[in-house]
């Protein structure tokens, strides 16, 4: 388990990059650190294995505080934290095989042992046909897989990914995300991903740390993040699917109408909850906006509806609906 | 005369290559030391870096002809004489070592911060970093540096020739300047040009073959 306690980073020119950062990565979890450029994501990642020494605070790996270690102990514990860098940082003078073998050479393993382990790793990464190629001959996806193989070969406790998909095309991105998820599920290793892409968070993360101007603005399960921060996220990350509120308000001028925002999450998203409850209480429902996405394996949906009812069942309708969906919000 | 030219060429090659060898054996490690010290966060390392940096700059700033004169006592101590090709190797090496160190340091500095980060995060020792990352990754550039060094040394041997070192430079001065033997001077220059071309051609070839 990786635990960050009261972490602060202040550069020499008094620029306060990271402010009182606290979070945990439990064993086997995939945690995403998201934020806009300049929020301090990369600085945070660099402090986690002390490439950047924090000004104050603790970094605990299974209870051992990295900031208190002597040089030699720190060198050893760093092998338990692998980093897959944004620009891969493969050695241009080494082939794919030799790059992946590097961490084992450092360990001082025997040649035969290294060969066996590396071949096995390359096999699982589908890199055998490229094992003798140099990095300059590889595609972006192949470079990324080589970098991941190199990070995995030393059998670390936790793997840190710095913007793993930022230089890849959408198709390769999907493959790499699937690969990261597969690694997490098969090895049960903790994974920490720094990214500015919402899709990465949605597709593979269990928890999210939302970094804003150097402090942690939100930390918790991914679905709560999307529900709590929806408006803000729409503004900052993907304006193109913003809800057009003006036209929605136009449609509900009638005073007898109520405007509801319904949030679905989990298995009930696929059940006809809204229809069943509306029928039971004789409420007419007019759908104005709706979307369903998937957060890792769970569906997550938002719906904006206008309801109208001549009778007094509206309150009961709202009560029962609330019990069956994640959240109901009356907007007017 | 042909015999003289051949002998002078061999003398030039002897001075150039032996001092280049010293420069490589001592200058590259000095360059590594400069780079590693500049990367270290320890205060003592930073101080040591400043001292070395200063020493390298001093030797780089003394004009070669003056350096030859300045270190006459050292030359005499090491070779027992101050004339001839062997004696010239001392000032040539002393000029070439800091030059090589600076060239090497520059190449190391061009290495991306990313590779340094990678090495640190893998838990490499300094020696592992030097042998597995620093030297292999800069090998093509280092060959280009050595080529530059050798060509510069050929020029320096001519300067050394003016004060009794022998070689093609001395021959050009003795025959061409003092005896007005234009033909000898021209042959002399042709050989120098050819030497430079061949070394540059070979250096570029090797450097490119190392680039992966």
XYZ file of C-alpha atoms in Angstrom:
544
model
C 0.000 0.000 0.000
C 1.242 3.442 -0.932
C 0.227 6.252 1.355
C 0.908 9.938 0.845
C 0.712 12.109 3.950
C 0.660 15.917 4.065
C 2.931 16.199 1.062
C 4.164 19.664 0.148
C 6.506 20.686 -2.610
C 7.828 24.206 -2.828
C 10.381 25.066 -5.484
C 13.375 27.262 -4.764
C 11.657 30.294 -6.240
C 8.913 29.853 -3.613
C 6.474 28.401 -6.119
C 4.145 26.139 -4.122
C 3.535 23.219 -6.487
C 1.921 20.622 -4.229
C -0.199 21.605 -1.262
C -1.005 19.211 1.592
C -1.521 16.175 -0.601
C -3.063 13.143 1.112
C -4.171 9.916 -0.511
C -3.754 6.162 -0.470
C -3.320 3.498 -3.090
C -4.513 0.194 -1.639
C -3.048 -3.099 -2.845
C -4.453 -4.108 -6.216
C -6.170 -0.809 -6.876
C -5.979 1.342 -9.982
C -5.910 4.974 -8.973
C -5.997 7.827 -11.477
C -4.534 11.248 -10.821
C -6.272 13.716 -13.087
C -5.898 17.415 -13.525
C -5.332 20.061 -16.129
C -1.842 20.999 -17.308
C 0.021 22.762 -14.535
C -2.049 21.203 -11.754
C 1.062 19.459 -10.426
C 0.430 15.931 -11.711
C 3.907 15.216 -13.009
C 5.560 16.873 -10.001
C 3.463 14.638 -7.761
C 4.464 11.524 -9.696
C 8.132 12.505 -9.503
C 7.985 12.969 -5.748
C 6.500 9.500 -5.232
C 9.832 7.775 -5.709
C 11.819 10.832 -4.728
C 13.041 11.798 -8.175
C 11.875 15.106 -6.768
C 12.401 15.424 -3.032
C 9.295 16.895 -1.365
C 9.644 19.904 0.930
C 7.628 18.199 3.665
C 5.376 15.202 4.178
C 5.665 11.452 4.094
C 5.596 8.832 1.365
C 4.869 5.445 2.912
C 5.316 2.242 0.947
C 3.945 -0.600 3.109
C 4.624 1.560 6.145
C 8.220 2.497 5.256
C 8.702 6.235 4.893
C 10.786 6.810 1.757
C 11.738 10.324 2.794
C 13.541 9.004 5.882
C 15.719 6.471 4.060
C 19.466 6.587 3.514
C 20.735 6.640 -0.069
C 21.469 2.922 -0.263
C 18.113 1.842 1.234
C 16.300 4.251 -1.042
C 18.070 2.784 -4.076
C 16.775 -0.657 -3.118
C 13.202 0.384 -2.365
C 12.958 2.253 -5.673
C 13.026 -1.137 -7.397
C 9.609 -1.810 -5.847
C 8.178 1.244 -7.598
C 8.353 1.051 -11.388
C 7.630 4.036 -13.577
C 6.421 3.969 -17.159
C 7.443 7.398 -18.395
C 5.429 9.572 -20.736
C 8.138 9.516 -23.392
C 8.987 5.874 -22.624
C 12.703 6.673 -22.088
C 13.957 3.543 -23.775
C 17.706 3.265 -24.325
C 18.360 3.892 -28.014
C 21.533 1.805 -27.923
C 19.671 -1.306 -26.766
C 17.236 -3.619 -28.522
C 13.772 -4.328 -27.156
C 15.154 -7.458 -25.487
C 18.109 -5.603 -23.969
C 15.904 -2.753 -22.748
C 13.604 -5.139 -20.942
C 16.612 -7.025 -19.552
C 18.143 -3.875 -18.051
C 16.446 -3.970 -14.609
C 17.502 -7.616 -14.221
C 21.109 -6.820 -15.193
C 21.089 -4.233 -12.426
C 19.881 -6.895 -10.016
C 22.899 -8.929 -11.065
C 20.949 -11.954 -12.273
C 22.650 -14.691 -14.278
C 22.501 -14.448 -18.040
C 20.422 -17.604 -18.426
C 17.922 -16.443 -15.832
C 17.606 -13.047 -17.502
C 17.026 -14.656 -20.876
C 14.222 -16.874 -19.562
C 12.440 -14.090 -17.721
C 12.722 -11.556 -20.530
C 11.522 -14.009 -23.177
C 8.531 -14.885 -21.041
C 7.723 -11.217 -20.539
C 8.108 -10.403 -24.246
C 5.847 -13.338 -25.031
C 3.081 -11.999 -22.793
C 3.463 -8.526 -24.320
C 3.386 -9.830 -27.909
C 6.828 -8.417 -28.491
C 8.695 -11.563 -29.535
C 8.708 -10.610 -33.254
C 10.248 -7.239 -32.325
C 12.749 -8.430 -29.733
C 15.829 -7.520 -31.777
C 14.511 -4.180 -33.007
C 15.925 -0.884 -31.733
C 13.565 1.738 -30.274
C 13.919 3.958 -33.353
C 12.347 1.147 -35.385
C 9.286 0.747 -33.134
C 5.799 2.217 -33.370
C 4.386 4.235 -30.478
C 2.382 1.288 -29.198
C 5.384 -1.037 -29.385
C 7.527 1.463 -27.498
C 4.838 1.711 -24.844
C 4.609 -2.082 -24.518
C 8.397 -2.312 -24.247
C 8.378 0.339 -21.524
C 5.613 -1.532 -19.685
C 7.515 -4.817 -20.012
C 10.610 -3.144 -18.581
C 8.576 -1.782 -15.679
C 7.020 -5.174 -14.927
C 10.114 -7.348 -15.207
C 11.519 -6.359 -11.822
C 8.271 -7.516 -10.161
C 7.466 -4.201 -8.451
C 4.769 -3.618 -5.822
C 3.338 -0.643 -7.637
C 3.567 0.725 -11.164
C 3.303 4.430 -11.896
C 2.196 5.514 -15.366
C 2.879 9.070 -16.514
C 0.357 10.025 -19.215
C 0.469 6.524 -20.729
C -1.798 7.320 -23.660
C -0.963 10.922 -24.480
C 1.139 10.137 -27.542
C -0.901 7.234 -28.874
C -3.731 7.111 -31.399
C -7.254 6.173 -30.153
C -7.009 2.539 -31.212
C -3.607 1.986 -29.617
C -4.809 3.888 -26.544
C -7.629 1.401 -26.125
C -5.217 -1.518 -26.444
C -2.814 -0.071 -23.899
C -5.661 0.613 -21.445
C -6.877 -2.974 -21.857
C -3.320 -4.135 -21.256
C -2.991 -2.071 -18.056
C -6.299 -3.444 -16.794
C -5.214 -6.970 -17.634
C -1.910 -6.523 -15.799
C -3.799 -5.243 -12.770
C -6.202 -8.167 -12.801
C -3.645 -10.896 -13.426
C -0.860 -9.661 -11.138
C -2.945 -7.789 -8.530
C -0.349 -5.030 -8.617
C -1.340 -1.530 -7.575
C -1.331 0.956 -10.399
C -1.218 4.723 -10.297
C -1.932 6.608 -13.501
C -1.330 10.279 -14.098
C -3.465 11.572 -16.941
C -5.388 14.514 -18.296
C -7.757 12.276 -20.253
C -11.156 11.541 -18.695
C -11.438 8.391 -20.779
C -8.510 6.811 -18.939
C -10.243 7.439 -15.614
C -13.585 6.150 -16.899
C -12.250 3.019 -18.490
C -9.857 1.565 -15.967
C -9.648 3.438 -12.666
C -11.218 2.410 -9.353
C -10.433 5.617 -7.557
C -9.572 9.091 -8.647
C -7.482 11.901 -7.206
C -8.496 15.190 -8.784
C -5.637 17.655 -8.603
C -6.416 21.315 -8.986
C -3.824 24.078 -8.610
C -1.660 21.786 -6.537
C -4.196 20.551 -4.015
C -6.459 17.516 -3.958
C -9.909 18.783 -4.901
C -11.554 15.377 -4.850
C -10.498 11.903 -3.853
C -12.774 8.883 -3.976
C -14.521 6.313 -6.172
C -14.800 7.215 -9.844
C -18.616 7.286 -10.062
C -18.887 9.702 -7.137
C -16.339 11.869 -8.852
C -18.394 12.123 -12.002
C -21.608 12.762 -10.122
C -20.222 15.372 -7.754
C -18.051 17.175 -10.214
C -20.102 16.880 -13.366
C -20.637 20.567 -14.118
C -17.041 21.459 -13.375
C -15.702 18.587 -15.419
C -17.889 19.522 -18.350
C -16.490 23.022 -18.229
C -12.880 22.023 -17.889
C -12.458 18.757 -19.725
C -15.002 18.175 -22.456
C -17.189 21.079 -23.344
C -18.481 19.415 -26.470
C -21.060 17.285 -24.665
C -22.289 19.976 -22.383
C -26.000 20.071 -21.713
C -27.780 22.957 -23.407
C -29.576 24.339 -20.388
C -31.189 27.255 -22.209
C -33.291 25.069 -24.431
C -34.150 22.791 -21.525
C -35.489 25.681 -19.463
C -37.474 26.835 -22.478
C -39.298 23.509 -22.496
C -40.437 23.615 -18.890
C -42.098 27.008 -18.638
C -45.237 25.353 -17.305
C -45.438 25.695 -13.524
C -46.918 22.232 -12.992
C -43.839 20.643 -14.385
C -40.874 19.587 -12.349
C -37.442 19.254 -13.849
C -35.440 16.313 -12.499
C -31.902 15.186 -12.885
C -31.618 11.452 -12.341
C -28.290 9.730 -11.931
C -28.003 5.974 -12.446
C -25.057 3.905 -11.424
C -24.448 0.182 -11.224
C -26.572 -2.744 -12.324
C -29.944 -0.952 -12.060
C -28.975 1.384 -14.883
C -30.205 -1.205 -17.334
C -33.557 -1.799 -15.613
C -36.707 0.120 -16.612
C -36.882 1.781 -13.183
C -38.161 5.122 -14.381
C -40.902 3.580 -16.482
C -42.074 1.264 -13.687
C -42.286 3.985 -11.058
C -43.913 6.508 -13.396
C -46.567 3.989 -14.380
C -47.272 3.091 -10.756
C -47.934 6.698 -9.737
C -49.416 7.854 -13.042
C -46.798 10.476 -13.720
C -46.005 11.545 -17.255
C -42.332 11.710 -18.056
C -40.738 13.741 -20.811
C -37.083 12.926 -21.458
C -35.054 16.000 -22.366
C -31.547 14.682 -22.133
C -29.913 11.360 -21.457
C -26.611 9.574 -21.676
C -25.111 6.326 -20.490
C -21.402 5.704 -20.128
C -19.323 2.976 -18.624
C -17.056 3.541 -15.657
C -14.751 0.532 -15.727
C -17.347 -2.299 -15.805
C -20.223 -0.297 -14.282
C -22.743 1.642 -16.350
C -23.317 5.228 -15.324
C -26.137 7.349 -16.688
C -27.534 10.824 -16.370
C -31.016 11.812 -17.437
C -32.823 15.118 -17.382
C -36.601 14.693 -17.436
C -39.626 16.913 -17.019
C -42.491 15.308 -15.083
C -46.135 16.348 -14.908
C -48.868 14.975 -12.732
C -52.364 16.246 -11.999
C -52.611 14.347 -8.760
C -50.622 14.454 -5.540
C -48.553 11.353 -6.201
C -45.500 13.360 -7.181
C -43.911 13.237 -3.736
C -44.360 9.467 -3.488
C -43.051 9.104 -7.014
C -39.938 11.010 -6.091
C -39.433 8.967 -2.940
C -39.672 5.646 -4.679
C -37.560 6.765 -7.593
C -34.842 7.947 -5.190
C -34.695 4.492 -3.653
C -34.144 2.838 -7.021
C -31.605 5.095 -8.663
C -28.321 6.578 -7.454
C -29.540 10.126 -7.033
C -32.535 12.305 -7.900
C -32.258 16.044 -7.936
C -35.175 18.463 -8.415
C -33.852 21.335 -10.451
C -36.728 23.821 -10.183
C 62.799 14.366 -49.888
C 60.182 11.667 -50.302
C 61.788 9.827 -47.429
C 61.702 13.007 -45.367
C 58.012 13.470 -46.133
C 57.193 9.889 -45.161
C 59.177 10.216 -41.956
C 57.485 13.540 -41.117
C 54.055 12.006 -41.765
C 54.813 9.129 -39.433
C 56.058 11.558 -36.798
C 52.859 13.597 -37.076
C 50.749 10.466 -36.793
C 52.779 9.282 -33.820
C 52.344 12.571 -31.930
C 48.686 12.864 -32.848
C 47.630 9.344 -32.022
C 49.576 8.946 -28.783
C 48.323 12.251 -27.396
C 44.802 11.424 -28.618
C 45.059 8.164 -26.718
C 46.039 10.008 -23.529
C 43.224 12.496 -24.097
C 40.700 9.680 -24.494
C 41.942 7.704 -21.509
C 42.059 10.719 -19.203
C 39.724 13.256 -20.819
C 36.603 11.063 -21.047
C 36.813 10.028 -17.371
C 37.271 13.706 -16.507
C 34.179 14.483 -18.580
C 32.270 11.739 -16.732
C 33.421 13.196 -13.415
C 32.263 16.675 -14.442
C 28.856 15.352 -15.524
C 28.269 13.176 -12.465
C 29.354 15.956 -10.104
C 27.000 18.402 -11.798
C 24.144 15.914 -11.328
C 24.835 15.254 -7.656
C 22.860 17.105 -5.029
C 25.614 17.022 -2.401
C 27.182 20.322 -1.543
C 30.733 18.927 -1.631
C 30.125 17.674 -5.171
C 29.008 21.091 -6.301
C 32.177 22.647 -4.893
C 34.381 20.015 -6.504
C 32.570 20.581 -9.793
C 33.302 24.310 -9.655
C 37.005 23.625 -9.031
C 37.332 21.121 -11.882
C 35.316 23.328 -14.193
C 37.649 26.214 -13.417
C 40.806 24.131 -14.001
C 39.481 22.859 -17.336
C 38.669 26.409 -18.401
C 42.145 27.642 -17.512
C 43.884 25.003 -19.624
C 41.453 25.621 -22.465
C 42.152 29.345 -22.434
C 45.968 29.233 -22.675
C 47.107 29.511 -26.298
C 48.871 26.281 -27.272
C 52.197 27.882 -28.182
C 52.334 29.474 -24.711
C 51.285 26.226 -23.042
C 54.250 24.476 -24.666
C 56.617 26.998 -23.106
C 54.846 27.075 -19.725
C 55.130 23.349 -19.162
C 58.726 22.908 -20.320
C 59.782 21.776 -16.792
C 57.103 19.097 -16.793
C 58.033 17.977 -20.307
C 61.662 17.673 -19.285
C 60.709 15.772 -16.152
C 58.562 13.250 -18.031
C 60.609 12.730 -21.220
C 64.078 13.952 -20.319
C 64.108 16.364 -23.264
C 62.143 19.268 -24.712
C 62.706 18.653 -28.408
C 61.425 15.919 -30.685
C 58.114 14.181 -31.166
C 58.036 12.346 -27.853
C 58.574 15.567 -25.932
C 55.764 17.211 -27.906
C 53.328 14.569 -26.720
C 53.347 16.094 -23.238
C 51.974 19.547 -24.152
C 49.749 18.023 -26.821
C 48.140 15.714 -24.251
C 47.811 18.458 -21.685
C 45.975 20.622 -24.191
C 43.887 17.723 -25.459
C 42.703 16.281 -22.131
C 40.564 19.267 -21.028
C 39.334 19.699 -24.602
C 38.187 16.072 -24.703
C 36.661 16.399 -21.227
C 34.602 19.388 -22.321
C 33.448 17.679 -25.520
C 32.448 14.587 -23.527
C 30.637 16.651 -20.900
C 28.665 18.440 -23.618
C 27.599 15.128 -25.139
C 26.554 13.814 -21.735
C 24.547 16.978 -21.103
C 22.642 16.342 -24.319
C 21.396 13.078 -22.874
C 17.756 13.525 -21.944
C 16.767 14.124 -18.333
C 14.365 11.247 -18.927
C 17.159 8.699 -19.130
C 18.662 9.988 -15.896
C 15.236 9.715 -14.230
C 14.827 6.205 -15.612
C 18.189 5.130 -14.245
C 17.506 6.623 -10.808
C 14.031 5.113 -10.598
C 15.428 1.688 -11.520
C 17.774 1.956 -8.565
C 20.996 1.978 -10.595
C 24.300 2.693 -8.903
C 26.493 5.416 -10.390
C 28.744 2.822 -12.012
C 25.806 0.999 -13.536
C 24.516 4.284 -14.898
C 27.892 5.149 -16.448
C 28.497 1.732 -17.997
C 24.958 0.842 -19.076
C 23.407 4.192 -19.948
C 25.798 7.125 -20.178
C 28.580 5.652 -22.335
C 26.526 3.406 -24.672
C 23.913 6.104 -25.276
C 26.515 8.730 -26.183
C 28.831 6.405 -28.147
C 28.004 7.800 -31.634
C 28.575 11.351 -30.431
C 31.748 10.329 -28.611
C 33.216 8.924 -31.824
C 32.413 12.234 -33.526
C 34.106 14.019 -30.601
C 37.220 11.868 -30.915
C 37.351 12.573 -34.646
C 37.221 16.283 -33.932
C 39.922 15.868 -31.287
C 42.302 14.021 -33.642
C 41.881 16.594 -36.396
C 42.517 19.398 -33.932
C 45.621 17.583 -32.685
C 47.028 17.389 -36.212
C 46.831 21.184 -36.360
C 48.436 21.423 -32.930
C 51.346 19.190 -34.019
C 52.132 21.782 -36.684
C 52.320 24.458 -34.012
C 54.511 22.181 -31.917
C 56.644 21.688 -35.034
C 57.546 25.360 -34.927
C 59.338 24.805 -31.642
C 61.224 21.659 -32.505
C 58.697 18.847 -32.404
C 59.286 17.472 -35.879
C 56.530 16.147 -38.137
C 54.793 17.672 -41.137
C 54.458 21.080 -39.516
C 58.171 21.340 -38.824
C 58.952 20.195 -42.345
C 56.659 22.825 -43.849
C 58.397 25.512 -41.838
C 61.941 24.244 -42.474
C 61.608 23.646 -46.207
C 58.788 25.903 -47.261
C 59.335 28.958 -45.093
C 63.075 28.967 -44.549
C 64.340 27.451 -47.837
C 61.563 28.613 -50.180
C 60.949 25.044 -51.378
C 57.392 25.627 -52.584
C 57.073 22.055 -53.941
C 57.799 20.529 -50.518
C 55.358 22.896 -48.908
C 52.630 21.852 -51.338
C 53.253 18.110 -50.863
C 53.249 18.709 -47.149
C 49.881 20.466 -47.277
C 48.407 17.807 -49.558
C 49.350 15.119 -47.044
C 47.790 17.126 -44.185
C 44.568 17.615 -46.153
C 44.427 13.915 -47.051
C 45.038 12.882 -43.443
C 42.228 15.124 -42.249
C 39.836 13.879 -44.937
C 40.550 10.221 -44.223
C 40.150 10.650 -40.463
C 36.922 12.626 -40.849
C 35.530 10.083 -43.310
C 36.353 7.154 -41.050
C 35.042 8.958 -37.957
C 31.721 9.789 -39.591
C 31.372 6.206 -40.849
C 31.981 4.691 -37.429
C 29.760 7.227 -35.690
C 26.879 6.551 -38.063
C 27.254 2.794 -37.736
C 26.812 3.182 -33.970
C 23.599 5.164 -34.333
C 20.687 2.782 -33.910
